[in-house]
mmCIF file of C-alpha atoms and ligand atoms in Angstrom:
data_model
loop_
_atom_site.group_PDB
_atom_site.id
_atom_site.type_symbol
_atom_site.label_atom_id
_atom_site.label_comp_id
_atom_site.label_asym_id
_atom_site.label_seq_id
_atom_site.Cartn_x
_atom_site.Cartn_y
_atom_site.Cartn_z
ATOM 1 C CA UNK A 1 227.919 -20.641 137.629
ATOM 2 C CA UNK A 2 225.696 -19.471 134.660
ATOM 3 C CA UNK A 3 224.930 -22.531 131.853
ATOM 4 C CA UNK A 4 223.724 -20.920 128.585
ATOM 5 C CA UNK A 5 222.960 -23.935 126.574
ATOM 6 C CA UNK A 6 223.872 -21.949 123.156
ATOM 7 C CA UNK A 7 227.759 -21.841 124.204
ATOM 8 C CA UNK A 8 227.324 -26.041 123.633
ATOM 9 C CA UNK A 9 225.846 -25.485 120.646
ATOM 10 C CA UNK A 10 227.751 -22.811 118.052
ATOM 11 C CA UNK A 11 225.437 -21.665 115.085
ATOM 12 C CA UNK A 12 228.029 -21.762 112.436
ATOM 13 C CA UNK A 13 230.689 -25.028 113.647
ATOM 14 C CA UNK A 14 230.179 -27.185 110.270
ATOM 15 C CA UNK A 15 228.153 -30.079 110.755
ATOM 16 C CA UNK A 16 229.527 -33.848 110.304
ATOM 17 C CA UNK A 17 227.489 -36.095 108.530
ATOM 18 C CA UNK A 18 228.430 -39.834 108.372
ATOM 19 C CA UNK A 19 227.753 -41.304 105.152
ATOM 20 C CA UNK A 20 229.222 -44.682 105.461
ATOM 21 C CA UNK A 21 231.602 -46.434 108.390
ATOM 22 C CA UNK A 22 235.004 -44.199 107.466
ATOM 23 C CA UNK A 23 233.481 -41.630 105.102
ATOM 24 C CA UNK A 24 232.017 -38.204 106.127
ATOM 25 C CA UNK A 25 230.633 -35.209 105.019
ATOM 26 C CA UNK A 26 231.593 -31.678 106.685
ATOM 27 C CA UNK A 27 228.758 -29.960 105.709
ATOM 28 C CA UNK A 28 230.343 -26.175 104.216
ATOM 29 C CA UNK A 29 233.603 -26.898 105.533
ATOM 30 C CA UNK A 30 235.357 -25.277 103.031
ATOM 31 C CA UNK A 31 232.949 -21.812 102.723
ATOM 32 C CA UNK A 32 235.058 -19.420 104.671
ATOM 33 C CA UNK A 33 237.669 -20.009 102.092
ATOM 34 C CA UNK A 34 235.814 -20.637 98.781
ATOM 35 C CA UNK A 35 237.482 -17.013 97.132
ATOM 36 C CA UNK A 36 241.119 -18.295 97.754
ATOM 37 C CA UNK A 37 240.365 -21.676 96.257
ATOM 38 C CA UNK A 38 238.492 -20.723 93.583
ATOM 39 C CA UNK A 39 241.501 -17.943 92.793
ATOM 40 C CA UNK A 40 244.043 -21.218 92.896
ATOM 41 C CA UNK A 41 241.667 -22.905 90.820
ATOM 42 C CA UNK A 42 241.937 -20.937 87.761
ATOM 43 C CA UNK A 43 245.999 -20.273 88.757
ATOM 44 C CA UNK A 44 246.163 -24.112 88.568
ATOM 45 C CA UNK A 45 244.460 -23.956 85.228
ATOM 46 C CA UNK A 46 246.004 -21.485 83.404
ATOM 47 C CA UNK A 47 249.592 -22.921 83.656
ATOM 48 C CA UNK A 48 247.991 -26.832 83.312
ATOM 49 C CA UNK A 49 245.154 -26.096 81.030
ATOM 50 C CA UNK A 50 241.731 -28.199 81.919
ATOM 51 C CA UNK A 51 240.995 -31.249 79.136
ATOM 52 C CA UNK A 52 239.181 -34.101 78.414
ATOM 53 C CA UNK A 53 241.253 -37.453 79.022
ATOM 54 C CA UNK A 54 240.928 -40.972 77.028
ATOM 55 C CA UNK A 55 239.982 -43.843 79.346
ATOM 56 C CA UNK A 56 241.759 -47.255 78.823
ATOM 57 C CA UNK A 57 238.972 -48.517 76.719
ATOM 58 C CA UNK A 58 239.348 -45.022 74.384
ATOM 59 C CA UNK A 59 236.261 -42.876 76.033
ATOM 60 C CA UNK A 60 236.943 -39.175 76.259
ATOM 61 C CA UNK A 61 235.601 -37.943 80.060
ATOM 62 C CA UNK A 62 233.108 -35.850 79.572
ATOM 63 C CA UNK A 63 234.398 -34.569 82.920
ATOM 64 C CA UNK A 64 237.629 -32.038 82.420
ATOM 65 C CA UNK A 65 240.546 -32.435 84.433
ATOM 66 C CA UNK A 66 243.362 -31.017 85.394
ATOM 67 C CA UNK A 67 246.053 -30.971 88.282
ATOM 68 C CA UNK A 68 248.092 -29.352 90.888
ATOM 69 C CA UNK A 69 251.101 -30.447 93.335
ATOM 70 C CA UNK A 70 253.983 -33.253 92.938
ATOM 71 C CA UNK A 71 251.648 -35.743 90.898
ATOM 72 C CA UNK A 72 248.748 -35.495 89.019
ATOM 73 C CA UNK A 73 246.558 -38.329 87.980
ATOM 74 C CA UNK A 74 245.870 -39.158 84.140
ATOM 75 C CA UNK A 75 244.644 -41.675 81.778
ATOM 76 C CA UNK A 76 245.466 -42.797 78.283
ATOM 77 C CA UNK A 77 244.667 -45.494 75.960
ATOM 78 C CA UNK A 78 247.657 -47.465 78.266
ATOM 79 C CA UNK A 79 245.916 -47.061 81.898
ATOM 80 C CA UNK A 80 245.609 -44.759 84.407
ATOM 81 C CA UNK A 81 248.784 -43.671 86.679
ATOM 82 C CA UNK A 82 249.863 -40.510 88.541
ATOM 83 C CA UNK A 83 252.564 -37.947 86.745
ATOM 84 C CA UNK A 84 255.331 -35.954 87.809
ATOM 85 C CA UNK A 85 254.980 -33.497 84.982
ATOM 86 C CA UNK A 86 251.935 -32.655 82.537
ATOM 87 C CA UNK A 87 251.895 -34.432 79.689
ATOM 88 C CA UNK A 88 250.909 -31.842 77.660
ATOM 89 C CA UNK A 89 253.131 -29.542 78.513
ATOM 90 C CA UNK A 90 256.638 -32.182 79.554
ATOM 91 C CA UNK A 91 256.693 -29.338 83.149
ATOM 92 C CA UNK A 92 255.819 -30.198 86.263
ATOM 93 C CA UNK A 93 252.830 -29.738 87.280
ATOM 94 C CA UNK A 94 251.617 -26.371 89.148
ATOM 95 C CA UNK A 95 252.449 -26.418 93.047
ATOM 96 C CA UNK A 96 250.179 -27.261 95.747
ATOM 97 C CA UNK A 97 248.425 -23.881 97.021
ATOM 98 C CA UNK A 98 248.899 -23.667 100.620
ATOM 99 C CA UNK A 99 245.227 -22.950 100.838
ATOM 100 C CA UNK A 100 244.627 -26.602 99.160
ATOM 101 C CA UNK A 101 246.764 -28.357 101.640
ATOM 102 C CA UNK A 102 245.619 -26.386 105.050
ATOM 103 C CA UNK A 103 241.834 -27.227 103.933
ATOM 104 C CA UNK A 104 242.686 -30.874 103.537
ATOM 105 C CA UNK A 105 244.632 -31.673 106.786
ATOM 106 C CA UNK A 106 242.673 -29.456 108.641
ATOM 107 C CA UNK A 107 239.283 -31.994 106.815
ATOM 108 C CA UNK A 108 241.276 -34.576 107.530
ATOM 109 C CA UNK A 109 242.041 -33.923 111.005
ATOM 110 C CA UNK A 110 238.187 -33.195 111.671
ATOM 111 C CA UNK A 111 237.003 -36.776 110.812
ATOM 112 C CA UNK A 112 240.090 -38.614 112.531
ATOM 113 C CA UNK A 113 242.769 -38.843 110.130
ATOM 114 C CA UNK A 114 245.671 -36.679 111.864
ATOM 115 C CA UNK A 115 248.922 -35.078 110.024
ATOM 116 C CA UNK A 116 247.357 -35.809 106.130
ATOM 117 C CA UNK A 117 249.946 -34.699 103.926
ATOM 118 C CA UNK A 118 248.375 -35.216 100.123
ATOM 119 C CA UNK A 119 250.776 -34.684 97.127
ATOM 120 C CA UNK A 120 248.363 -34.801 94.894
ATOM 121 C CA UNK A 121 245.394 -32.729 93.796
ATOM 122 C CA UNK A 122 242.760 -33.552 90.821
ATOM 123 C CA UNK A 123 240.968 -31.401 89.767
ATOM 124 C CA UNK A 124 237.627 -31.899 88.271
ATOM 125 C CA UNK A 125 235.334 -29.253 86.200
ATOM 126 C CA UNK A 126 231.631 -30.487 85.433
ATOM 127 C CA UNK A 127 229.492 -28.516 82.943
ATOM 128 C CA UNK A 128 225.610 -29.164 83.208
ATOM 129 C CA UNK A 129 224.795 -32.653 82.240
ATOM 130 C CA UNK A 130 228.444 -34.229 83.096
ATOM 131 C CA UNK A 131 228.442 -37.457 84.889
ATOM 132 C CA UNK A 132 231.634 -39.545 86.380
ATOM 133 C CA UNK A 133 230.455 -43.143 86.045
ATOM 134 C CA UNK A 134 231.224 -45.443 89.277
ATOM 135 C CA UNK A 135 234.910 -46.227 89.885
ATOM 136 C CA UNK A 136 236.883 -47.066 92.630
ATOM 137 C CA UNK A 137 240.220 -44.723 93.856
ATOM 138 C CA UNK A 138 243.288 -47.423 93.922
ATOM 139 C CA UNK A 139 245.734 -45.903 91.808
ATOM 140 C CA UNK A 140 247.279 -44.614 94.810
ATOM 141 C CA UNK A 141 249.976 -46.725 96.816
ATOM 142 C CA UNK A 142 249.166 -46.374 100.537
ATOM 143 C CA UNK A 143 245.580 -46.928 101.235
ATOM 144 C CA UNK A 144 245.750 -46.085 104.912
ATOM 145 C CA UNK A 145 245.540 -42.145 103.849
ATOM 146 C CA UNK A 146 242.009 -40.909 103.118
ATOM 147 C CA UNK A 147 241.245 -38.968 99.969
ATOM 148 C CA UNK A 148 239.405 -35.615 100.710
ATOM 149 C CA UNK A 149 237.382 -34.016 98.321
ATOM 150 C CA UNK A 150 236.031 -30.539 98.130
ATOM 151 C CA UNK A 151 233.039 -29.236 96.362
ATOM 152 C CA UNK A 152 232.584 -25.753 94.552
ATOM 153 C CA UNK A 153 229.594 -24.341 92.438
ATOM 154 C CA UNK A 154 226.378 -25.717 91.681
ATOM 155 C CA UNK A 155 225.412 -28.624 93.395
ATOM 156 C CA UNK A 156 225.654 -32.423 92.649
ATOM 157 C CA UNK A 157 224.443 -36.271 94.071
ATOM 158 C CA UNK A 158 227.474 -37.999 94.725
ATOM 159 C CA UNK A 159 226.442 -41.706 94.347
ATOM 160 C CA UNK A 160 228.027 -43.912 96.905
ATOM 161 C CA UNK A 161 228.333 -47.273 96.353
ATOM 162 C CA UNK A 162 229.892 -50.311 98.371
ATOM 163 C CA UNK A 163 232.940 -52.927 97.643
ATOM 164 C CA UNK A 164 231.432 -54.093 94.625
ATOM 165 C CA UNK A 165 230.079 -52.517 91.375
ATOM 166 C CA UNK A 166 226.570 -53.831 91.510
ATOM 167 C CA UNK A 167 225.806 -52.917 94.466
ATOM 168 C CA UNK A 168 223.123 -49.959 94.635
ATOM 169 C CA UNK A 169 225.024 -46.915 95.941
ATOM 170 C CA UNK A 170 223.626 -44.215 98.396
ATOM 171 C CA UNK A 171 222.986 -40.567 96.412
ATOM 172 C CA UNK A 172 224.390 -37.790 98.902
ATOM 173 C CA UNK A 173 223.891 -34.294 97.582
ATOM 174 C CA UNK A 174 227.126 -32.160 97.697
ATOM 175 C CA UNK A 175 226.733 -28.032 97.514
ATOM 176 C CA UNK A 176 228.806 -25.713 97.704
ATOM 177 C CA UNK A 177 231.570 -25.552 100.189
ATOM 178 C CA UNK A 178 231.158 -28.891 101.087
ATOM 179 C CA UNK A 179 233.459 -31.572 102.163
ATOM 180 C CA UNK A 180 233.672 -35.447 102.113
ATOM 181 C CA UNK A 181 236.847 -37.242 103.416
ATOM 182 C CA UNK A 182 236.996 -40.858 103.033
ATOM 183 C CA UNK A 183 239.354 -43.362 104.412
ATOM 184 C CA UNK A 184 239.532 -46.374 106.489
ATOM 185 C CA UNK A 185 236.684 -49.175 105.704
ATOM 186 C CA UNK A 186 235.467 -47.208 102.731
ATOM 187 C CA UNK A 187 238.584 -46.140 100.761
ATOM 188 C CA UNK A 188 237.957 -48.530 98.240
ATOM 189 C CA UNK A 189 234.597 -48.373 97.306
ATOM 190 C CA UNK A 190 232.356 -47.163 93.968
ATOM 191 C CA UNK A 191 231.553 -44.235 93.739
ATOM 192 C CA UNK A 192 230.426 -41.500 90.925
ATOM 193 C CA UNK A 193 228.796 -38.518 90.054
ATOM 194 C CA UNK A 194 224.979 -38.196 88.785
ATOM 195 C CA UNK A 195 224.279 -35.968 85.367
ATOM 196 C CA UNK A 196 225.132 -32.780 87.289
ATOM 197 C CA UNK A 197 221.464 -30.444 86.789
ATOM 198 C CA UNK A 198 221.566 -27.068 85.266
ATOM 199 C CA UNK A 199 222.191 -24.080 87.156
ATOM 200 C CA UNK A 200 223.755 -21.114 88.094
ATOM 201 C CA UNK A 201 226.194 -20.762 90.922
ATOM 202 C CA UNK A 202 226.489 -16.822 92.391
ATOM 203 C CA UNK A 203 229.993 -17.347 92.614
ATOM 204 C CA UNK A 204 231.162 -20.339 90.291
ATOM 205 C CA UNK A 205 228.591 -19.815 87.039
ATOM 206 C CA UNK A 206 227.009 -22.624 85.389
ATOM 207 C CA UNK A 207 229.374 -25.647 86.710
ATOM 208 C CA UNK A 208 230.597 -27.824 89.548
ATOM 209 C CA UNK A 209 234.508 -27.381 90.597
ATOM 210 C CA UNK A 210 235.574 -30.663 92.995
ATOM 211 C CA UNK A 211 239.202 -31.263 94.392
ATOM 212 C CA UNK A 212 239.990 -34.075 95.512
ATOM 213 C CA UNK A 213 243.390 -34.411 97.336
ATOM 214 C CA UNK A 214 245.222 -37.621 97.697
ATOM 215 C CA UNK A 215 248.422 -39.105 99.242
ATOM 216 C CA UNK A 216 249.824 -40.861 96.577
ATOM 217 C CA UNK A 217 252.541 -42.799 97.653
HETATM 218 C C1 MD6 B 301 233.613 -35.573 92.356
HETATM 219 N N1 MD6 B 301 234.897 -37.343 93.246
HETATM 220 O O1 MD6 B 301 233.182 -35.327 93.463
HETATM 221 C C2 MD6 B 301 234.312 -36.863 92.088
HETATM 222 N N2 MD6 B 301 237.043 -39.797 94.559
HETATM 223 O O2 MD6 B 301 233.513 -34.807 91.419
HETATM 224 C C3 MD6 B 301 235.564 -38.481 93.318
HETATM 225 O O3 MD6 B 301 235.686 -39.233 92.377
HETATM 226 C C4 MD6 B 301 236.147 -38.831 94.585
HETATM 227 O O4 MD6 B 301 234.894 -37.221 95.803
HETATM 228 C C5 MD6 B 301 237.615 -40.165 95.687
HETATM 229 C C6 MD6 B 301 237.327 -39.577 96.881
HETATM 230 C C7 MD6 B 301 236.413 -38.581 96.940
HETATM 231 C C8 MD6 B 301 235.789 -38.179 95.775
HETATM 232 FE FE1 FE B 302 237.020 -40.928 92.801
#
């Protein structure tokens, strides 16, 4: 029998970083595909246009969202809640590419979480200097699914906090093709996204594209 130690150890299989018990990064999980979901991307926009949405306390994000799939996630002066159709438009929102939901149950399935079935994918578009200040996901009904969340264009340091606001959260730096999935012990905690630095992405220009795909009820 012939052992050739670089058949145990394959150059290009994505790399799995731990961040915290139940959340993970698969380090360019998402590259082989990043033309598809980029093309869905601006699909997705063009029929549900990206904006700026009000939080509760009357803040416009400076991050721009939009949505794809059976809900989509938005805030008003009322609250926050997830949508059936766009309120700008009254129609549904776009559909789910099939590229969106293969990427996220095959994530899903790589850090543990079989058969993930999301119906629900925000969209978020950061230009140079954006930030997303620490918040917790709970808008969603069954906490038992994980949220997975894929990054596009120029990099960013996802701040990672614990159960409660003050506590100091970890900074993980997310590039391109990147992909966290988060579940389990760490589904509710803070997290955010630090003033995203100038640059210029080959394939994305001068901002940061994240998905993040949820199971919403
Ligand atoms: C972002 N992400 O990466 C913002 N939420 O642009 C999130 O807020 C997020 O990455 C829940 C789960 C994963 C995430
Ligand atoms: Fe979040």
């Amino acid at each position: 029998m012939t052992f050739d130690l670089f058949d145990s150890l394959p150059q290009d299989a994505p790399r799995a970083e731990p961040i915290v018990p139940g959340a993970v990064v698969l380090r360019g999980f998402a590259r082989e595909h990043e033309q598809t979901l980029l093309d869905n991307v601006r699909a997705v926009a063009s029929q549900a246009p990206w904006r700026h949405l009000v939080t509760p306390g009357g803040q416009r994000m400076s991050v721009a969202m939009t949505n794809c799939g059976q809900f989509g996630w938005v805030s008003d002066v009322t609250g926050y809640r997830y949508e059936a159709a766009d309120p700008l438009s009254g129609q549904p929102w776009p559909a789910m590419p099939d590229a969106f939901l293969a990427l996220a149950r095959d994530a899903a399935a790589a850090a543990g979480f079989a058969d993930f079935r999301p119906d629900a994918c925000l969209l978020n578009r950061y230009a140079p200097g954006t930030r997303l200040s620490l918040h917790q996901d709970r808008d969603e009904l069954d906490l038992r699914a994980p949220i997975v969340s894929v990054s596009l264009g120029l990099p960013a340091v996802f701040l990672f906090g614990g159960l409660a606001r003050a506590e100091r959260p970890l900074r993980v730096r997310l590039a391109h093709g990147d992909v966290v999935v988060w579940g389990g012990p760490a589904r509710l905690a803070f997290h955010g996204i630090a003033p995203l630095a100038d640059g210029d992405h080959a394939l994305v220009g001068r901002e940061r594209i994240n998905l993040t795909l949820r199971k919403t009820r």
